[in-house]
Tab-separated table of C-alpha atoms in Angstrom:
chain	number	residue	atom	x	y	z
Q	1	UNK	CA	85.320	131.194	57.890
Q	2	UNK	CA	82.703	132.491	60.316
Q	3	UNK	CA	82.358	131.205	63.362
Q	4	UNK	CA	79.802	128.626	64.543
Q	5	UNK	CA	77.723	129.799	67.532
Q	6	UNK	CA	77.254	127.554	70.201
Q	7	UNK	CA	74.833	128.320	73.528
Q	8	UNK	CA	77.115	124.814	75.151
Q	9	UNK	CA	80.002	126.678	74.663
Q	10	UNK	CA	81.955	127.304	77.815
Q	11	UNK	CA	85.233	128.748	78.047
Q	12	UNK	CA	88.172	129.164	80.636
Q	13	UNK	CA	91.226	131.297	80.038
Q	14	UNK	CA	94.723	130.653	81.833
Q	15	UNK	CA	96.777	133.638	82.638
Q	16	UNK	CA	100.418	133.696	83.311
Q	17	UNK	CA	101.402	137.131	85.450
Q	18	UNK	CA	98.230	138.092	84.910
Q	19	UNK	CA	97.891	138.330	81.445
Q	20	UNK	CA	96.061	135.574	79.163
Q	21	UNK	CA	97.820	133.013	77.198
Q	22	UNK	CA	95.319	130.498	76.334
Q	23	UNK	CA	91.649	129.335	76.074
Q	24	UNK	CA	90.252	125.982	77.277
Q	25	UNK	CA	87.063	125.644	74.860
Q	26	UNK	CA	84.528	122.986	76.087
Q	27	UNK	CA	81.561	122.080	73.595
Q	28	UNK	CA	80.055	119.157	72.317
Q	29	UNK	CA	81.124	119.099	68.755
Q	30	UNK	CA	84.209	119.736	66.219
Q	31	UNK	CA	82.159	122.112	64.621
Q	32	UNK	CA	83.718	125.328	66.612
Q	33	UNK	CA	87.115	124.138	66.055
Q	34	UNK	CA	87.660	125.859	63.035
Q	35	UNK	CA	86.630	129.245	64.657
Q	36	UNK	CA	89.061	129.047	66.971
Q	37	UNK	CA	91.294	127.919	64.979
Q	38	UNK	CA	90.963	131.359	63.296
Q	39	UNK	CA	91.486	133.113	66.206
Q	40	UNK	CA	95.393	131.670	66.330
Q	41	UNK	CA	96.393	133.313	62.823
Q	42	UNK	CA	97.682	130.042	60.835
Q	43	UNK	CA	95.916	130.900	57.581
Q	44	UNK	CA	99.730	130.847	55.826
Q	45	UNK	CA	100.866	128.121	58.460
Q	46	UNK	CA	101.308	124.398	58.272
Q	47	UNK	CA	99.954	122.123	60.401
Q	48	UNK	CA	100.767	118.654	61.689
Q	49	UNK	CA	97.607	116.197	63.889
Q	50	UNK	CA	99.707	114.259	65.517
Q	51	UNK	CA	97.335	111.250	66.854
Q	52	UNK	CA	97.204	107.563	67.711
Q	53	UNK	CA	96.025	104.663	66.368
Q	54	UNK	CA	92.943	104.227	68.620
Q	55	UNK	CA	92.199	107.668	67.979
Q	56	UNK	CA	93.104	107.940	64.177
Q	57	UNK	CA	89.761	105.106	63.532
Q	58	UNK	CA	87.424	107.979	65.794
Q	59	UNK	CA	88.231	111.638	64.948
Q	60	UNK	CA	91.472	111.765	62.453
Q	61	UNK	CA	89.331	112.245	59.311
Q	62	UNK	CA	86.690	114.490	61.053
Q	63	UNK	CA	89.248	116.675	62.853
Q	64	UNK	CA	91.251	117.174	59.456
Q	65	UNK	CA	88.635	117.795	56.929
Q	66	UNK	CA	87.514	120.500	59.312
Q	67	UNK	CA	91.051	122.484	59.760
Q	68	UNK	CA	91.978	121.885	55.613
Q	69	UNK	CA	90.589	125.425	55.224
Q	70	UNK	CA	91.881	126.673	57.993
Q	71	UNK	CA	95.845	126.144	57.320
Q	72	UNK	CA	98.261	125.899	54.298
Q	73	UNK	CA	98.784	122.346	54.909
Q	74	UNK	CA	97.601	120.105	57.450
Q	75	UNK	CA	99.127	116.489	57.468
Q	76	UNK	CA	98.906	114.071	60.665
Q	77	UNK	CA	101.592	111.865	62.559
Q	78	UNK	CA	100.145	108.945	63.390
Q	79	UNK	CA	102.320	106.276	66.504
Q	80	UNK	CA	100.681	103.191	67.879
Q	81	UNK	CA	98.859	103.541	70.713
Q	82	UNK	CA	100.004	102.625	74.197
Q	83	UNK	CA	102.269	103.993	77.059
Q	84	UNK	CA	105.386	101.820	75.621
Q	85	UNK	CA	105.505	103.792	72.288
Q	86	UNK	CA	105.597	107.360	74.345
Q	87	UNK	CA	109.326	107.512	74.026
Q	88	UNK	CA	112.335	109.522	72.392
Q	89	UNK	CA	111.844	106.467	69.373
Q	90	UNK	CA	108.615	108.324	68.520
Q	91	UNK	CA	110.009	111.672	69.281
Q	92	UNK	CA	112.825	110.816	66.348
Q	93	UNK	CA	110.104	109.539	64.104
Q	94	UNK	CA	107.612	112.720	64.471
Q	95	UNK	CA	110.711	115.443	64.002
Q	96	UNK	CA	111.931	113.043	60.627
Q	97	UNK	CA	108.021	113.766	59.428
Q	98	UNK	CA	108.237	117.383	60.485
Q	99	UNK	CA	111.558	117.916	58.101
Q	100	UNK	CA	110.233	116.135	55.422
Q	101	UNK	CA	107.526	118.551	55.328
Q	102	UNK	CA	108.952	121.488	55.498
Q	103	UNK	CA	107.739	122.684	58.503
Q	104	UNK	CA	109.470	125.522	60.248
Q	105	UNK	CA	109.317	127.416	63.234
Q	106	UNK	CA	105.900	129.139	62.863
Q	107	UNK	CA	103.905	126.244	61.889
Q	108	UNK	CA	102.049	124.024	64.450
Q	109	UNK	CA	101.075	121.202	66.014
Q	110	UNK	CA	97.829	119.489	67.218
Q	111	UNK	CA	97.495	116.688	69.908
Q	112	UNK	CA	94.453	114.834	69.275
Q	113	UNK	CA	93.946	112.314	71.845
Q	114	UNK	CA	94.590	110.829	75.274
Q	115	UNK	CA	97.646	111.884	78.016
Q	116	UNK	CA	99.804	109.932	76.134
Q	117	UNK	CA	99.014	111.896	72.841
Q	118	UNK	CA	99.191	115.413	73.789
Q	119	UNK	CA	102.574	114.873	76.421
Q	120	UNK	CA	104.571	113.273	73.359
Q	121	UNK	CA	103.159	116.181	70.717
Q	122	UNK	CA	104.163	118.814	73.129
Q	123	UNK	CA	107.354	117.545	73.985
Q	124	UNK	CA	108.207	117.891	70.347
Q	125	UNK	CA	106.984	120.932	69.996
Q	126	UNK	CA	108.796	122.223	72.878
Q	127	UNK	CA	112.069	120.791	70.990
Q	128	UNK	CA	111.779	121.189	67.188
Q	129	UNK	CA	113.821	123.954	65.654
Q	130	UNK	CA	113.862	124.607	69.874
Q	131	UNK	CA	110.094	125.274	70.361
Q	132	UNK	CA	107.144	126.179	67.912
Q	133	UNK	CA	103.419	126.380	68.646
Q	134	UNK	CA	101.404	123.737	69.814
Q	135	UNK	CA	97.536	123.103	70.932
Q	136	UNK	CA	95.809	120.535	72.561
Q	137	UNK	CA	92.240	118.271	71.425
Q	138	UNK	CA	92.149	115.961	74.532
Q	139	UNK	CA	89.700	113.353	74.058
Q	140	UNK	CA	89.531	111.098	77.062
Q	141	UNK	CA	88.336	111.957	80.797
Q	142	UNK	CA	92.237	112.041	82.220
Q	143	UNK	CA	93.296	114.150	79.746
Q	144	UNK	CA	90.246	116.734	79.289
Q	145	UNK	CA	90.261	117.639	83.334
Q	146	UNK	CA	94.329	117.055	83.712
Q	147	UNK	CA	97.412	116.606	81.272
Q	148	UNK	CA	96.159	118.976	78.625
Q	149	UNK	CA	96.326	122.076	81.074
Q	150	UNK	CA	99.221	123.540	82.146
Q	151	UNK	CA	102.011	123.089	79.769
Q	152	UNK	CA	103.650	119.792	81.135
Q	153	UNK	CA	105.344	117.547	78.662
Q	154	UNK	CA	107.449	114.391	77.822
Q	155	UNK	CA	108.398	110.955	77.424
Q	156	UNK	CA	108.994	108.029	79.168
Q	157	UNK	CA	113.218	107.330	78.778
Q	158	UNK	CA	113.886	103.416	79.578
Q	159	UNK	CA	111.075	102.590	81.316
Q	160	UNK	CA	111.209	105.673	83.431
Q	161	UNK	CA	108.137	107.683	83.579
Q	162	UNK	CA	108.053	111.000	82.097
Q	163	UNK	CA	111.966	111.637	82.509
Q	164	UNK	CA	112.209	113.774	79.476
Q	165	UNK	CA	110.108	116.999	79.284
Q	166	UNK	CA	109.717	120.487	78.978
Q	167	UNK	CA	107.080	123.075	80.163
Q	168	UNK	CA	105.619	124.445	77.408
Q	169	UNK	CA	102.177	126.047	77.114
Q	170	UNK	CA	100.131	124.973	74.457
Q	171	UNK	CA	97.686	128.182	72.536
Q	172	UNK	CA	94.686	126.722	73.054
Q	173	UNK	CA	92.485	123.353	74.452
Q	174	UNK	CA	89.908	122.427	72.423
Q	175	UNK	CA	87.782	119.702	74.028
Q	176	UNK	CA	84.714	118.172	72.869
Q	177	UNK	CA	83.657	116.127	75.842
Q	178	UNK	CA	81.199	113.487	73.562
Q	179	UNK	CA	84.769	111.505	72.698
Q	180	UNK	CA	83.578	110.314	76.374
Q	181	UNK	CA	81.152	108.582	75.043
Q	182	UNK	CA	83.468	106.280	72.786
Q	183	UNK	CA	85.931	105.955	75.315
Q	184	UNK	CA	86.189	102.727	76.878
Q	185	UNK	CA	85.025	102.227	80.376
Q	186	UNK	CA	88.616	101.420	81.881
Q	187	UNK	CA	90.015	104.329	80.270
Q	188	UNK	CA	86.596	106.710	81.552
Q	189	UNK	CA	87.636	105.190	84.956
Q	190	UNK	CA	91.002	105.706	84.926
Q	191	UNK	CA	90.612	109.270	84.066
Q	192	UNK	CA	88.612	109.400	87.291
Q	193	UNK	CA	91.323	108.768	89.443
Q	194	UNK	CA	92.884	112.157	88.465
Q	195	UNK	CA	89.419	113.801	89.001
Q	196	UNK	CA	88.888	112.165	92.306
Q	197	UNK	CA	92.331	113.731	93.408
Q	198	UNK	CA	91.666	117.147	92.417
Q	199	UNK	CA	88.541	116.700	95.088
Q	200	UNK	CA	90.877	115.596	97.472
Q	201	UNK	CA	93.510	118.158	97.229
Q	202	UNK	CA	92.004	121.268	96.377
Q	203	UNK	CA	88.114	121.622	96.934
Q	204	UNK	CA	85.909	119.170	99.414
Q	205	UNK	CA	82.829	120.175	98.112
Q	206	UNK	CA	83.631	119.009	94.918
Q	207	UNK	CA	84.634	115.877	96.275
Q	208	UNK	CA	81.282	115.791	97.720
Q	209	UNK	CA	79.254	116.601	94.175
Q	210	UNK	CA	81.550	113.546	93.017
Q	211	UNK	CA	79.918	110.913	95.560
Q	212	UNK	CA	76.375	112.472	95.243
Q	213	UNK	CA	76.627	112.562	91.203
Q	214	UNK	CA	77.933	109.347	91.000
Q	215	UNK	CA	75.621	107.458	89.493
Q	216	UNK	CA	75.395	109.868	86.687
Q	217	UNK	CA	78.857	110.192	85.523
Q	218	UNK	CA	78.775	106.720	84.984
Q	219	UNK	CA	76.431	106.600	82.989
Q	220	UNK	CA	77.755	109.371	81.330
Q	221	UNK	CA	75.369	111.633	81.356
Q	222	UNK	CA	76.250	115.016	78.992
Q	223	UNK	CA	75.316	117.436	81.692
Q	224	UNK	CA	77.405	115.887	84.632
Q	225	UNK	CA	80.235	115.021	82.548
Q	226	UNK	CA	79.833	119.116	81.754
Q	227	UNK	CA	80.035	119.236	85.248
Q	228	UNK	CA	83.106	117.177	86.029
Q	229	UNK	CA	85.158	118.197	83.310
Q	230	UNK	CA	84.767	122.755	83.712
Q	231	UNK	CA	85.143	122.456	88.046
Q	232	UNK	CA	88.622	120.008	87.159
Q	233	UNK	CA	89.718	122.356	84.627
Q	234	UNK	CA	88.756	125.504	87.222
Q	235	UNK	CA	90.804	123.505	90.178
Q	236	UNK	CA	93.701	122.870	87.487
Q	237	UNK	CA	93.908	126.262	86.292
Q	238	UNK	CA	94.182	128.004	89.570
Q	239	UNK	CA	97.403	125.964	90.345
Q	240	UNK	CA	98.681	126.409	87.373
Q	241	UNK	CA	98.493	129.948	87.064
Q	242	UNK	CA	99.789	130.298	90.812
Q	243	UNK	CA	102.776	128.450	90.239
Q	244	UNK	CA	102.982	127.871	86.440
Q	245	UNK	CA	106.709	125.370	86.456
Q	246	UNK	CA	106.279	123.213	90.319
Q	247	UNK	CA	108.338	125.491	92.085
Q	248	UNK	CA	105.768	125.314	95.158
Q	249	UNK	CA	101.905	124.953	94.919
Q	250	UNK	CA	101.683	122.935	91.873
Q	251	UNK	CA	103.364	120.028	93.057
Q	252	UNK	CA	100.204	119.423	94.964
Q	253	UNK	CA	98.788	118.001	91.578
Q	254	UNK	CA	101.087	115.442	92.033
Q	255	UNK	CA	99.276	113.854	94.994
Q	256	UNK	CA	99.397	109.807	93.848
Q	257	UNK	CA	101.878	110.377	91.372
Q	258	UNK	CA	104.905	109.582	93.386
Q	259	UNK	CA	104.132	106.009	94.432
Q	260	UNK	CA	101.521	105.918	91.249
Q	261	UNK	CA	104.554	105.697	89.135
Q	262	UNK	CA	106.731	102.991	90.749
Q	263	UNK	CA	104.016	101.235	90.691
Q	264	UNK	CA	103.414	101.885	86.820
Q	265	UNK	CA	106.697	100.856	86.544
Q	266	UNK	CA	106.800	97.808	88.336
Q	267	UNK	CA	103.778	96.263	86.637
Q	268	UNK	CA	105.132	97.267	83.310
Q	269	UNK	CA	102.412	99.860	82.281
Q	270	UNK	CA	100.124	97.106	81.843
Q	271	UNK	CA	98.028	99.475	84.111
Q	272	UNK	CA	96.383	102.700	82.978
Q	273	UNK	CA	98.281	105.902	84.142
Q	274	UNK	CA	95.088	107.219	85.961
Q	275	UNK	CA	94.641	103.616	87.517
Q	276	UNK	CA	98.199	103.993	89.045
Q	277	UNK	CA	97.419	107.623	90.148
Q	278	UNK	CA	94.351	105.909	92.241
Q	279	UNK	CA	96.498	103.280	93.664
Q	280	UNK	CA	99.346	105.573	94.580
Q	281	UNK	CA	96.573	107.637	96.407
Q	282	UNK	CA	96.015	104.966	98.457
Q	283	UNK	CA	99.607	103.749	98.999
Q	284	UNK	CA	100.399	107.653	100.325
Q	285	UNK	CA	97.094	107.866	101.992
Q	286	UNK	CA	98.055	104.439	103.969
Q	287	UNK	CA	101.742	105.896	104.850
Q	288	UNK	CA	100.224	108.878	106.032
Q	289	UNK	CA	97.704	107.688	108.318
Q	290	UNK	CA	100.718	104.885	110.077
Q	291	UNK	CA	103.336	107.785	109.858
Q	292	UNK	CA	101.503	110.770	111.199
Q	293	UNK	CA	98.811	109.413	112.268
Q	294	UNK	CA	96.634	111.442	109.354
Q	295	UNK	CA	93.082	110.666	109.050
Q	296	UNK	CA	91.033	112.013	105.855
Q	297	UNK	CA	87.697	114.426	106.677
Q	298	UNK	CA	88.933	114.840	110.564
Q	299	UNK	CA	91.476	117.514	110.334
Q	300	UNK	CA	89.532	119.800	112.910
Q	301	UNK	CA	89.918	116.694	114.745
Q	302	UNK	CA	93.603	116.432	114.438
Q	303	UNK	CA	94.544	120.083	114.950
Q	304	UNK	CA	92.765	119.824	118.231
Q	305	UNK	CA	94.614	116.508	119.128
Q	306	UNK	CA	97.617	118.203	118.481
Q	307	UNK	CA	97.219	121.178	120.449
Q	308	UNK	CA	96.107	118.852	122.976
Q	309	UNK	CA	99.422	116.706	123.039
Q	310	UNK	CA	101.400	120.006	122.581
Q	311	UNK	CA	100.184	121.201	126.028
Q	312	UNK	CA	100.465	118.583	127.574
Q	313	UNK	CA	104.257	117.835	126.560
Q	314	UNK	CA	104.504	121.455	127.842
Q	315	UNK	CA	102.685	120.779	131.252
Q	316	UNK	CA	104.708	117.336	131.678
Q	317	UNK	CA	108.215	119.541	131.098
Q	318	UNK	CA	107.156	122.394	133.398
Q	319	UNK	CA	106.318	119.543	136.307
Q	320	UNK	CA	109.592	118.328	135.952
Q	321	UNK	CA	111.710	121.443	135.867
Q	322	UNK	CA	113.193	120.114	132.258
Q	323	UNK	CA	114.510	117.312	133.334
Q	324	UNK	CA	112.640	114.915	131.060
Q	325	UNK	CA	114.037	113.968	127.908
Q	326	UNK	CA	111.645	112.782	124.726
Q	327	UNK	CA	112.291	109.100	125.780
Q	328	UNK	CA	110.425	110.419	129.641
Q	329	UNK	CA	107.881	112.484	127.614
Q	330	UNK	CA	106.746	109.254	125.629
Q	331	UNK	CA	106.181	107.200	128.387
Q	332	UNK	CA	104.470	110.146	130.354
Q	333	UNK	CA	102.022	110.554	127.438
Q	334	UNK	CA	101.656	106.939	127.192
Q	335	UNK	CA	100.286	106.399	130.963
Q	336	UNK	CA	97.814	109.541	130.148
Q	337	UNK	CA	96.077	107.444	127.186
Q	338	UNK	CA	97.863	109.668	124.488
Q	339	UNK	CA	98.627	107.372	120.997
Q	340	UNK	CA	102.649	107.965	120.893
Q	341	UNK	CA	104.900	107.466	118.053
Q	342	UNK	CA	108.476	108.803	119.083
Q	343	UNK	CA	109.592	110.846	116.370
Q	344	UNK	CA	106.800	112.763	115.834
Q	345	UNK	CA	106.854	113.792	119.968
Q	346	UNK	CA	110.484	114.429	119.082
Q	347	UNK	CA	109.334	116.675	116.452
Q	348	UNK	CA	106.987	118.895	118.518
Q	349	UNK	CA	109.393	119.070	121.110
Q	350	UNK	CA	112.068	120.618	118.523
Q	351	UNK	CA	109.462	122.649	117.418
Q	352	UNK	CA	108.858	123.796	121.114
Q	353	UNK	CA	112.948	124.046	121.705
Q	354	UNK	CA	112.931	121.665	123.822
Q	355	UNK	CA	114.459	119.311	122.322
Q	356	UNK	CA	117.696	119.830	121.224
Q	357	UNK	CA	118.119	117.434	118.196
Q	358	UNK	CA	115.473	117.330	115.469
Q	359	UNK	CA	114.614	113.664	114.590
Q	360	UNK	CA	116.909	112.379	111.471
Q	361	UNK	CA	114.759	111.792	108.527
Q	362	UNK	CA	115.826	108.057	107.353
Q	363	UNK	CA	114.606	108.199	104.278
Q	364	UNK	CA	115.403	104.503	103.597
Q	365	UNK	CA	113.436	103.106	106.081
Q	366	UNK	CA	110.302	103.943	104.605
Q	367	UNK	CA	112.030	101.758	101.051
Q	368	UNK	CA	110.306	98.823	103.054
Q	369	UNK	CA	107.168	100.071	103.911
Q	370	UNK	CA	106.635	101.505	100.368
Q	371	UNK	CA	106.924	98.559	98.595
Q	372	UNK	CA	105.079	96.348	101.103
Q	373	UNK	CA	102.381	98.716	100.830
Q	374	UNK	CA	102.511	99.000	96.731
Q	375	UNK	CA	102.488	95.416	96.680
Q	376	UNK	CA	99.512	94.738	98.945
Q	377	UNK	CA	97.946	97.380	97.128
Q	378	UNK	CA	98.959	95.551	93.738
Q	379	UNK	CA	97.905	91.973	94.542
Q	380	UNK	CA	93.874	93.529	94.985
Q	381	UNK	CA	93.601	92.545	91.903
Q	382	UNK	CA	93.725	95.890	90.339
Q	383	UNK	CA	93.377	94.861	87.015
Q	384	UNK	CA	91.750	96.535	83.784
Q	385	UNK	CA	89.101	93.768	83.487
Q	386	UNK	CA	87.567	94.383	86.626
Q	387	UNK	CA	84.093	96.043	87.113
Q	388	UNK	CA	83.813	99.609	85.545
Q	389	UNK	CA	83.437	101.103	89.469
Q	390	UNK	CA	85.177	98.661	91.377
Q	391	UNK	CA	88.651	100.397	91.987
Q	392	UNK	CA	87.217	103.749	91.897
Q	393	UNK	CA	84.871	103.048	94.257
Q	394	UNK	CA	87.530	101.583	96.045
Q	395	UNK	CA	89.266	104.780	96.005
Q	396	UNK	CA	86.072	107.192	97.439
Q	397	UNK	CA	85.037	104.680	100.221
Q	398	UNK	CA	88.694	104.469	101.344
Q	399	UNK	CA	88.567	108.104	101.926
Q	400	UNK	CA	85.361	107.919	103.512
Q	401	UNK	CA	85.951	105.250	105.662
Q	402	UNK	CA	89.471	106.454	106.676
Q	403	UNK	CA	89.398	107.290	110.037
Q	404	UNK	CA	87.194	104.183	110.700
Q	405	UNK	CA	90.547	102.056	110.356
């Protein structure tokens, strides 16, 4: 089979230890998929396409027909759509299908669908016969910009999000951005939670571009979608290459997820993952501001203010010949018109060597505040039947107006 030439194809290569390990291929249909599959040398292998009941109706037959000539055998495994089915019971059913169809370690799985399909298929591939190859064919915005890249796989366990999982890199990520045209509005909107996250954590220019081009993105204009997916892919690739197993920098990608997962569980998975990520980001920023006086978009001013406060603390300490403790320094700062947070001042003094004890972080004391923030955000009616742009607009407006709060 000859490779289909596609002038609108975009390719991003992911490396590990400076060696290429897989490509992220983006195009506007599935016609180039057989050519990409041939590069994986699977003509004598079996292939199992894993998908859910929603994607099955839209794309399974087309993809299956395209891949049938490329492989020894092509079968499919379809499970009910929804996060509630991303569990070990579904994985067990997939294992059984693979065993009954004599899949061995040389065979391959393909995840056709969104984040739930990709996570579950990847985990099954990582654990079946101690690991078989798999590829990602993401069909949702969230999976195209985020979850299909980086090899994070897993399933939920007793309603605990992604509690069982493994790092297992795909052999290929093949993205047909035109699948976004059939995506329900709430799913598209949820995907924007991850898109905005990328801009907030890594690229201010991207974030500004998203705001400036919001109308074209919401209208799903192909060029706007292409640029959005490509830009997010580059950000995710750069982070994953630097920290493939989440020992450091990759933790940045969890922005919004810690509280988001809690919200997701608290709401019994009634909200989509991307929606919960956006809500978790709002809650995280609110906590950051209330605890550390952090203001989005005002990093330079924060640094200036911190330097100013630090110099004032040193000045106070020198004026009183080291006799002042944290409490008296806080009083002096308050008299001089500076905002005072006892623990923050104690941290600064400890760093300067002016306080003997570093403040003990009473993480349990934040529990009530976290719960209150999450409850307040959830109670703002972030339900999936809201107008398409409403909650995503809340995220962008929240970040833009943060310093004015």
